[in-house]
CSV table of C-alpha atoms in Angstrom, one decimal:
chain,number,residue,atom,x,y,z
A,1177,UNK,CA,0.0,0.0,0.0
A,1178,UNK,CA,0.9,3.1,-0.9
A,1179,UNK,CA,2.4,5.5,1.8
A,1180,UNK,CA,0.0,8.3,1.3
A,1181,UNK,CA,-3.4,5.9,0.9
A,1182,UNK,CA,-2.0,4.2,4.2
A,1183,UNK,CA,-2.0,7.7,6.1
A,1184,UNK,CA,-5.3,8.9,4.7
A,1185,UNK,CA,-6.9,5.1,5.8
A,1186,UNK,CA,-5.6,6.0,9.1
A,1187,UNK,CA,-7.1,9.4,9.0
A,1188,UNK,CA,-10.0,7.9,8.3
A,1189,UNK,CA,-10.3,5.2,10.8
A,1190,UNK,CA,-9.5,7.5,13.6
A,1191,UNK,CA,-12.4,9.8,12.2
A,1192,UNK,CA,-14.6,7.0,12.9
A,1193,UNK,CA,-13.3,6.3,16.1
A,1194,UNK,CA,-13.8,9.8,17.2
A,1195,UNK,CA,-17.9,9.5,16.2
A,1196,UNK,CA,-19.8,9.2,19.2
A,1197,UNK,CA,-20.1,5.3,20.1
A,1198,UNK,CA,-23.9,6.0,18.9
A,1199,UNK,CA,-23.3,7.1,15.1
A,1200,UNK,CA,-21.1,4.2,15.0
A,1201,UNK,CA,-23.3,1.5,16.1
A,1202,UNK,CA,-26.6,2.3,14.8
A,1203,UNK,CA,-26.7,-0.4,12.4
A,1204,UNK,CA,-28.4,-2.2,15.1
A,1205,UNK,CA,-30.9,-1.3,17.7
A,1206,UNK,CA,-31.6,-3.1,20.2
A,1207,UNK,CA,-35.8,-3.1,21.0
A,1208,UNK,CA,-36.5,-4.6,24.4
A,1209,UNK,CA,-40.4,-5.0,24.9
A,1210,UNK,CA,-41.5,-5.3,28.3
A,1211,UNK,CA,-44.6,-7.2,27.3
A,1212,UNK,CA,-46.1,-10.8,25.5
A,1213,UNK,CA,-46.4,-10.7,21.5
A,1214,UNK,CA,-49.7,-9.2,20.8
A,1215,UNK,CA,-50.4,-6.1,22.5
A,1216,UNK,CA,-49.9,-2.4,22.4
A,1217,UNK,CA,-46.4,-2.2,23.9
A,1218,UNK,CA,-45.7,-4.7,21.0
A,1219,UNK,CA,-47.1,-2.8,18.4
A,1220,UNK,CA,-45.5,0.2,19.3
A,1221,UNK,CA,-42.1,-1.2,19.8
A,1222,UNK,CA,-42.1,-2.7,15.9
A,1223,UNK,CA,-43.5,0.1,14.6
A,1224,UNK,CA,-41.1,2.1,15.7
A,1225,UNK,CA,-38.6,-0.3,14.4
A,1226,UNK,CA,-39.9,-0.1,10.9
A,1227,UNK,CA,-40.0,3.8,10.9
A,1228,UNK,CA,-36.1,4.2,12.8
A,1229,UNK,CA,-35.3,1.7,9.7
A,1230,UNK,CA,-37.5,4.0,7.3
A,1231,UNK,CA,-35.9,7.4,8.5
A,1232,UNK,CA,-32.1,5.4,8.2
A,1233,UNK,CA,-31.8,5.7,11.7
A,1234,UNK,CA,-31.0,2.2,11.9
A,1235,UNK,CA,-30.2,-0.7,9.8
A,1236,UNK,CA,-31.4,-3.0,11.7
A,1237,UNK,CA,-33.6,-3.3,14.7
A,1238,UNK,CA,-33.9,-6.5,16.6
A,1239,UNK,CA,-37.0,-7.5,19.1
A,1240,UNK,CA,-36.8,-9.1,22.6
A,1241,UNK,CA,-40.7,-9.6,23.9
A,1242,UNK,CA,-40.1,-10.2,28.2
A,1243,UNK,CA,-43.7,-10.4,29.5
A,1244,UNK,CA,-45.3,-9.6,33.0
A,1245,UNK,CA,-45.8,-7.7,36.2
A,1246,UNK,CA,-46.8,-4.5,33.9
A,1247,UNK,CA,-43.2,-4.6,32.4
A,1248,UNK,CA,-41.3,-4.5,35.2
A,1249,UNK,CA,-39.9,-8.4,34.2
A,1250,UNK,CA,-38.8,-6.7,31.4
A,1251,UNK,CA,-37.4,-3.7,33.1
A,1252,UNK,CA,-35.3,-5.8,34.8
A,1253,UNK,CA,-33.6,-7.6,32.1
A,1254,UNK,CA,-33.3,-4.2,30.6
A,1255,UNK,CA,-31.5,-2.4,33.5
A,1256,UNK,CA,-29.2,-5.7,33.7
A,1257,UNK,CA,-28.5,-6.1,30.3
A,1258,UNK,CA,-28.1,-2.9,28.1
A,1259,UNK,CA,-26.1,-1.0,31.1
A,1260,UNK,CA,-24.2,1.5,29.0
A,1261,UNK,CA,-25.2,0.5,25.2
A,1262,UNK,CA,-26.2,3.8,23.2
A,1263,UNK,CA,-28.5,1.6,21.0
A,1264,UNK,CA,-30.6,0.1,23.3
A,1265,UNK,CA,-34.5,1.1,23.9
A,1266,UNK,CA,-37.3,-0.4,25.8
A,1267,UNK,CA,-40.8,0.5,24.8
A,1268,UNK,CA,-42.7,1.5,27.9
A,1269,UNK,CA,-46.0,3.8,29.0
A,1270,UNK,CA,-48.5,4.3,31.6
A,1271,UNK,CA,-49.5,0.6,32.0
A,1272,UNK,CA,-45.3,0.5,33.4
A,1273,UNK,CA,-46.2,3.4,36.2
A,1274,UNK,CA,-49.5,1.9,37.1
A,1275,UNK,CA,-47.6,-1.6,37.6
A,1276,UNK,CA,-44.1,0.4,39.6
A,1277,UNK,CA,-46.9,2.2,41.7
A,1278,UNK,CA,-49.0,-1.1,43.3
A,1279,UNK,CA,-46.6,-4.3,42.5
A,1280,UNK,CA,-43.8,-2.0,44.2
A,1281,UNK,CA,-40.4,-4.1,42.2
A,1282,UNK,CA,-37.5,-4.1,43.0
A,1283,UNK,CA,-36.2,-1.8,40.0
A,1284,UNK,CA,-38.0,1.6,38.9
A,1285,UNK,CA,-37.7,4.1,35.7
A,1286,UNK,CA,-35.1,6.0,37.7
A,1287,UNK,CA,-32.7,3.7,36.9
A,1288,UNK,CA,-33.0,3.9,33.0
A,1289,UNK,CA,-32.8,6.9,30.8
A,1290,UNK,CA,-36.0,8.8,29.4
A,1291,UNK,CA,-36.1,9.2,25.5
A,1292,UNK,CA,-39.3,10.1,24.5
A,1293,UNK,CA,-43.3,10.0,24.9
A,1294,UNK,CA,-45.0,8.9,21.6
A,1295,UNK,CA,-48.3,8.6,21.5
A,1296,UNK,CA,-51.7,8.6,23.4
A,1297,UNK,CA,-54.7,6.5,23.3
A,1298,UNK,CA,-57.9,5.7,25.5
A,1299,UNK,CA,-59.4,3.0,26.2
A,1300,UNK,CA,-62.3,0.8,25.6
A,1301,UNK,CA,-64.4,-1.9,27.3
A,1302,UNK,CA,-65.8,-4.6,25.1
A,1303,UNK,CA,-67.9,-7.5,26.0
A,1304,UNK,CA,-67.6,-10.7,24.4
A,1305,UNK,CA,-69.7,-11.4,21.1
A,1306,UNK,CA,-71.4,-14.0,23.1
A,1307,UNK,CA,-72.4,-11.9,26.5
A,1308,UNK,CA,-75.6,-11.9,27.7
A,1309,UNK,CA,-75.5,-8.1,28.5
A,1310,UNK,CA,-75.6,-5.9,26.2
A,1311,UNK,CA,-74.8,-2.0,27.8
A,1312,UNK,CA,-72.4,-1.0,30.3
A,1313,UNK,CA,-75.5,-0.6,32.5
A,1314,UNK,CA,-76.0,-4.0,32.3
A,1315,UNK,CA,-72.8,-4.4,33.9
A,1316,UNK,CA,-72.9,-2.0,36.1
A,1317,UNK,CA,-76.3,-3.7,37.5
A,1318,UNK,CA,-74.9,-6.8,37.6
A,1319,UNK,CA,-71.4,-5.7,39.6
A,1320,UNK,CA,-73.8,-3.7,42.1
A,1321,UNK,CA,-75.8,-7.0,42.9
A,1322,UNK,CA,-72.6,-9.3,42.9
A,1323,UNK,CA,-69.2,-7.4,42.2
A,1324,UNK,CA,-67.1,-10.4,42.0
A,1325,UNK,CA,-69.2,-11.8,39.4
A,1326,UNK,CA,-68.1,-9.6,37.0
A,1327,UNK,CA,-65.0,-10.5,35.8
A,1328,UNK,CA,-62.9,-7.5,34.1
A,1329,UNK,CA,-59.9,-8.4,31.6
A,1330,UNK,CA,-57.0,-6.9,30.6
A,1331,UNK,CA,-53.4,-6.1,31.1
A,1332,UNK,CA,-51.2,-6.2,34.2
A,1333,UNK,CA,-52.2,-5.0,37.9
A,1334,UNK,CA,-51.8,-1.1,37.5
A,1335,UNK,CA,-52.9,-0.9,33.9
A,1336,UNK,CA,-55.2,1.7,32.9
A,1337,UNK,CA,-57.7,-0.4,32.2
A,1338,UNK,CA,-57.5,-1.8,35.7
A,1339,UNK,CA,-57.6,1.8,37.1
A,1340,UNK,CA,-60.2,2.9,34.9
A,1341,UNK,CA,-62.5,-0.7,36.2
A,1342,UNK,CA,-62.1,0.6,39.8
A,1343,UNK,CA,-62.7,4.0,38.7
A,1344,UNK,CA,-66.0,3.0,37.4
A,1345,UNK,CA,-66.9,1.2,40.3
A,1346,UNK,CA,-66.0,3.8,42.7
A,1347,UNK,CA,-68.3,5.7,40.6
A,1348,UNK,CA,-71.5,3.3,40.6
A,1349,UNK,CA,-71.1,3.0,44.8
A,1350,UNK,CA,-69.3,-0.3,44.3
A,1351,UNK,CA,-66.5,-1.2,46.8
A,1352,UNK,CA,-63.4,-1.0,44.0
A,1353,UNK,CA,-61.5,-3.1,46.2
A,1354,UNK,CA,-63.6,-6.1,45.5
A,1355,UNK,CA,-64.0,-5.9,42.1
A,1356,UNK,CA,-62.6,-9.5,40.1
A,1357,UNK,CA,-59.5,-8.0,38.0
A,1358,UNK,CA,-57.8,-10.8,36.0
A,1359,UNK,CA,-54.7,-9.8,35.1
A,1360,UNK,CA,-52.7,-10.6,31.6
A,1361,UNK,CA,-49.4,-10.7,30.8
A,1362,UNK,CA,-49.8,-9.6,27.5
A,1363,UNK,CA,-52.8,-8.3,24.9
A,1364,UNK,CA,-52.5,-11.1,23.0
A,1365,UNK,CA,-53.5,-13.2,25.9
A,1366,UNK,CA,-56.4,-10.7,27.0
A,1367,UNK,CA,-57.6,-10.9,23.4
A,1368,UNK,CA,-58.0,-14.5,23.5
A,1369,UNK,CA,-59.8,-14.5,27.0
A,1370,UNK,CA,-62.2,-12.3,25.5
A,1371,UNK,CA,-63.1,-14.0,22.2
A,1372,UNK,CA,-63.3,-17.5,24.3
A,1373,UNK,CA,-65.8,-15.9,26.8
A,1374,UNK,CA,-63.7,-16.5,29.9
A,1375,UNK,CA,-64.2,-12.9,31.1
A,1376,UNK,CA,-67.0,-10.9,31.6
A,1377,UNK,CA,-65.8,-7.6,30.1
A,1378,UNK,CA,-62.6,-6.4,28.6
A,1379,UNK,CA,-60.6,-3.8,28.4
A,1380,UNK,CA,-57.9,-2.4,26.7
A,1381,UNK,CA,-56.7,0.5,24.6
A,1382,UNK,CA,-59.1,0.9,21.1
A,1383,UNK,CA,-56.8,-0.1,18.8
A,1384,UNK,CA,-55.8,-3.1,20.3
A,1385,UNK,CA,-59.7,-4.4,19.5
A,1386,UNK,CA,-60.5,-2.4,16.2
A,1387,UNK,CA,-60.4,-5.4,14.4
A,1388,UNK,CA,-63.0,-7.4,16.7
A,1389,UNK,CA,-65.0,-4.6,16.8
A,1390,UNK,CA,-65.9,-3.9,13.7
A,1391,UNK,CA,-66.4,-7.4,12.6
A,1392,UNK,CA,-68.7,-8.3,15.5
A,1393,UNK,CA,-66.8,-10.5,17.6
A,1394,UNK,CA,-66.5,-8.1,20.1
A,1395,UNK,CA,-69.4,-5.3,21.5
A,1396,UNK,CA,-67.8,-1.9,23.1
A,1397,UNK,CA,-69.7,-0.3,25.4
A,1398,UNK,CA,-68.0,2.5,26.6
A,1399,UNK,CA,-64.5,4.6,26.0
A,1400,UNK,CA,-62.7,6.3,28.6
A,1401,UNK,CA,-62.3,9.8,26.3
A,1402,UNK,CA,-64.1,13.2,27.8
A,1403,UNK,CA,-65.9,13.5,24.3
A,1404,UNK,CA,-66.3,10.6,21.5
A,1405,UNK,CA,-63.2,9.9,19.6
A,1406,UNK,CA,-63.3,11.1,16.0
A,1407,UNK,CA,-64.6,8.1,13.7
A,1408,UNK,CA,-65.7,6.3,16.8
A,1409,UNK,CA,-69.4,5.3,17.5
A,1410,UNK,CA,-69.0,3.7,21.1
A,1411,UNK,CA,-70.4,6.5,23.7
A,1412,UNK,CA,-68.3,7.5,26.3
A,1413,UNK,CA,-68.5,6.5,29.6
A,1414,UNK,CA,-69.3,10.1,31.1
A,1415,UNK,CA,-72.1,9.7,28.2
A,1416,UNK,CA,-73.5,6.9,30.2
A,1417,UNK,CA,-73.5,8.7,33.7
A,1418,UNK,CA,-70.2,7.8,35.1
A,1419,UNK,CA,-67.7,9.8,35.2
A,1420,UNK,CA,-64.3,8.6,34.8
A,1421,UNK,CA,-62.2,9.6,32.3
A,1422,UNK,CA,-58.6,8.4,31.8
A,1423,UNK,CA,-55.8,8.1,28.9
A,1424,UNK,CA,-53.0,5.6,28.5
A,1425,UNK,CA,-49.9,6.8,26.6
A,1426,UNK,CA,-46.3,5.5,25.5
A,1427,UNK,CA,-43.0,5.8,25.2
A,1428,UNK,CA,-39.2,4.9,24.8
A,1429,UNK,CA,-36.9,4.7,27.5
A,1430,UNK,CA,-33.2,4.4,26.9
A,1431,UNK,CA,-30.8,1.9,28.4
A,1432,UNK,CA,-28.8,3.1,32.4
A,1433,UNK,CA,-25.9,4.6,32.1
A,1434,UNK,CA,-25.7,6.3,28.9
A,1435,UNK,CA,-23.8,9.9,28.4
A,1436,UNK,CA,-25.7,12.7,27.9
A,1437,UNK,CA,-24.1,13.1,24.5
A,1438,UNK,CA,-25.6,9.7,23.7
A,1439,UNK,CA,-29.2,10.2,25.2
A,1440,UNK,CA,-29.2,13.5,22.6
A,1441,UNK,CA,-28.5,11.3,19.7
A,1442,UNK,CA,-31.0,8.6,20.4
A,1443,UNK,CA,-33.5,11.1,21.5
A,1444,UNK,CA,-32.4,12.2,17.6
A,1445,UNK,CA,-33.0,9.4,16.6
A,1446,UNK,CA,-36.3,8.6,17.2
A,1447,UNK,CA,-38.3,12.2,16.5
A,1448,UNK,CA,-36.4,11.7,13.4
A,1449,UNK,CA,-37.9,8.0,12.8
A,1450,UNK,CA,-41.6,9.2,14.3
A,1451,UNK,CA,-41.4,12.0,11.4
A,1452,UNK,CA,-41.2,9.5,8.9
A,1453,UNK,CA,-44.2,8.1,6.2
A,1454,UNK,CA,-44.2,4.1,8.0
A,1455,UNK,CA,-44.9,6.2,11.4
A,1456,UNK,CA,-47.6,8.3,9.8
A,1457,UNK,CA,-49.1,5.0,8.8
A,1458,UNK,CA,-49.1,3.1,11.9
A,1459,UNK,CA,-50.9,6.3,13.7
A,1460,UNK,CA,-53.7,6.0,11.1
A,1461,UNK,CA,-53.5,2.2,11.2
A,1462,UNK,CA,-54.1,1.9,15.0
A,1463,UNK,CA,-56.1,5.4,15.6
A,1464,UNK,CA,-53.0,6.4,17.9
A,1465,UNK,CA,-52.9,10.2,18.7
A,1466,UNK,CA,-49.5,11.5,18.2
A,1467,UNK,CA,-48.4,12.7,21.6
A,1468,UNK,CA,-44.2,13.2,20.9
A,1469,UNK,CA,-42.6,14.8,23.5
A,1470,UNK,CA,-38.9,14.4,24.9
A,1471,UNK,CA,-35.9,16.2,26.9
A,1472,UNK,CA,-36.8,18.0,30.7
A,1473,UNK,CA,-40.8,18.3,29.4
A,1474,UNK,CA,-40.7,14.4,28.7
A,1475,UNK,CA,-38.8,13.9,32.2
A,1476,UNK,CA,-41.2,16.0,34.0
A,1477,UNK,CA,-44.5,14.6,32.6
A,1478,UNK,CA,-43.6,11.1,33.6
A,1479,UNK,CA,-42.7,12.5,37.1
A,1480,UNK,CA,-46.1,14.6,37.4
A,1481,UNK,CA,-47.8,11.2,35.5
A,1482,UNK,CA,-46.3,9.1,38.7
A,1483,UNK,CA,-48.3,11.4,41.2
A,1484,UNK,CA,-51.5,11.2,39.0
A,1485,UNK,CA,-51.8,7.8,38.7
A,1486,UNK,CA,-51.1,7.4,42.4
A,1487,UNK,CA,-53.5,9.7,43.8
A,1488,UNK,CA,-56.2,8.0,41.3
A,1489,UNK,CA,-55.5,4.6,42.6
A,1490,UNK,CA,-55.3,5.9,46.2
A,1491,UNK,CA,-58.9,7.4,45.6
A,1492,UNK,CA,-60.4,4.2,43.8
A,1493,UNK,CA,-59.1,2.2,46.6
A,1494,UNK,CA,-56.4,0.5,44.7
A,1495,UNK,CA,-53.3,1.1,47.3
């Protein structure tokens, strides 16, 4: 080799080397999802992989699914496992608070790095296609005369939909700490307890049940929005005469450990990929609303979300 194409490779090479570790290795990023194949957390995670790959943030995104305990299984193995790796992200939301707040584990959101807020959604509660009730009044008659009869699906202890349950009970003069909450680890799983019949009403965020809504294998009967959502027809709950009202939203969280440097360009990373046309697509696709917020307004919103939630669950008699 030449003398003078060997100095400029070595000019080159140390370039590189002085890139932040991030612009070097974000070939590949790593997508930990604190939740069973199926669900919202899911669908979020690799759809954001498809637009970071879309927007050439990355050029490839793998997928680790670690269900249970309203992610904090998968927290865990995040906080153990991506210590210090600028490519690393973990899809996470409300449902994760909810879960931090009443199954107290041993790790917390503290110890991982915040990215960014996506989107927000509400919920819905659906009966199954073969229910003999028809109305959320039904319900609510029924839950009055026998609460534990009614059993209420959906995600982990903490989700929103759990909150919003004992909301609604608290509401109708119904002891919410005696209402039958089964627990899933995943929407997959709460899906399929649903469809079978094996619960008496579930509930989940609307997208997550579009499908078996509008083909009939699933009745809504109330959303927890203050007003209908836009190309909706299932009446609000406040509609109905009970007044709850609660959102769900999501985000990214980045891996412990990371410079501040590298938190900037990952936080980069991802308003660049939720700019992009496959991002666009999955918003319409699942009827997310596009909530994107990051840096000290993303930090404190999860910090003022924390107290929310609590005092909500303290004041349905959750905790």
């Amino acid at each position: 080799m030449r003398r003078d194409t060997f100095l400029k490779s070595l000019a080159a090479l140390a370039a590189v080397g002085s890139l932040p570790l991030t612009a070097q290795a974000a070939a590949n990023i790593k997508m930990m999802i604190p939740a069973n194949p199926g669900g919202g957390w899911d669908t979020t995670g690799r759809a954001l992989g498809k637009a970071l790959i879309e927007a050439k943030g990355a050029d490839t995104v793998s997928f680790e699914n670690k269900g249970g305990a309203a992610g904090a299984l998968g927290l865990a193995q995040f906080i153990n496992g991506s210590k210090g790796d600028p490519n690393a992200l973990m899809v996470m939301g409300a449902v994760m608070l909810g879960g931090i707040i009443t199954g107290k584990p041993p790790v917390n959101l503290s110890q991982v790095t915040p990215i960014a807020r996506l989107t927000s959604e509400y919920n819905v509660f659906v009966l199954p296609a073969n229910s003999p009730f028809k109305t959320m009044a039904d319900v609510v008659a029924q839950l009055k005369k026998d609460p534990g009869s009614v059993k209420w699906g959906g995600g982990s202890r903490g989700s929103t939909e759990h909150i919003a349950a004992a909301m609604i009970a608290r509401e109708v003069g119904v002891d919410a700490s005696k209402i039958n909450y089964v627990a899933f680890r995943g929407g997959g799983e709460a899906t399929a307890a649903i469809l079978g019949g094996n619960v008496t009403v579930g509930g989940s965020g609307y997208s997550e049940f579009s499908e078996y809504i509008a083909t009939g294998k699933m009745k809504a009967i109330g959303v927890t929005s203050g007003a209908r959502l836009k190309g909706v027809p299932v009446p609000t709950l406040k509609e109905q005469g009970i007044n709850v009202e609660i959102g769900n939203w999501r985000g990214v969280y980045g891996a412990p450990g990371i410079t501040a440097e590298q938190r900037k360009a990952l936080t980069d990373l991802v308003l660049k990929a939720v700019k992009s046309k496959a991002w666009a697509e999955a918003l319409e696709k699942n009827s997310w609303t596009p909530a994107v917020l990051a840096g000290a307004e993303f930090d404190a919103f999860v910090d003022d979300s924390f107290a929310s939630l609590r005092a909500t669950m303290v004041k349905s008699g959750m905790i």
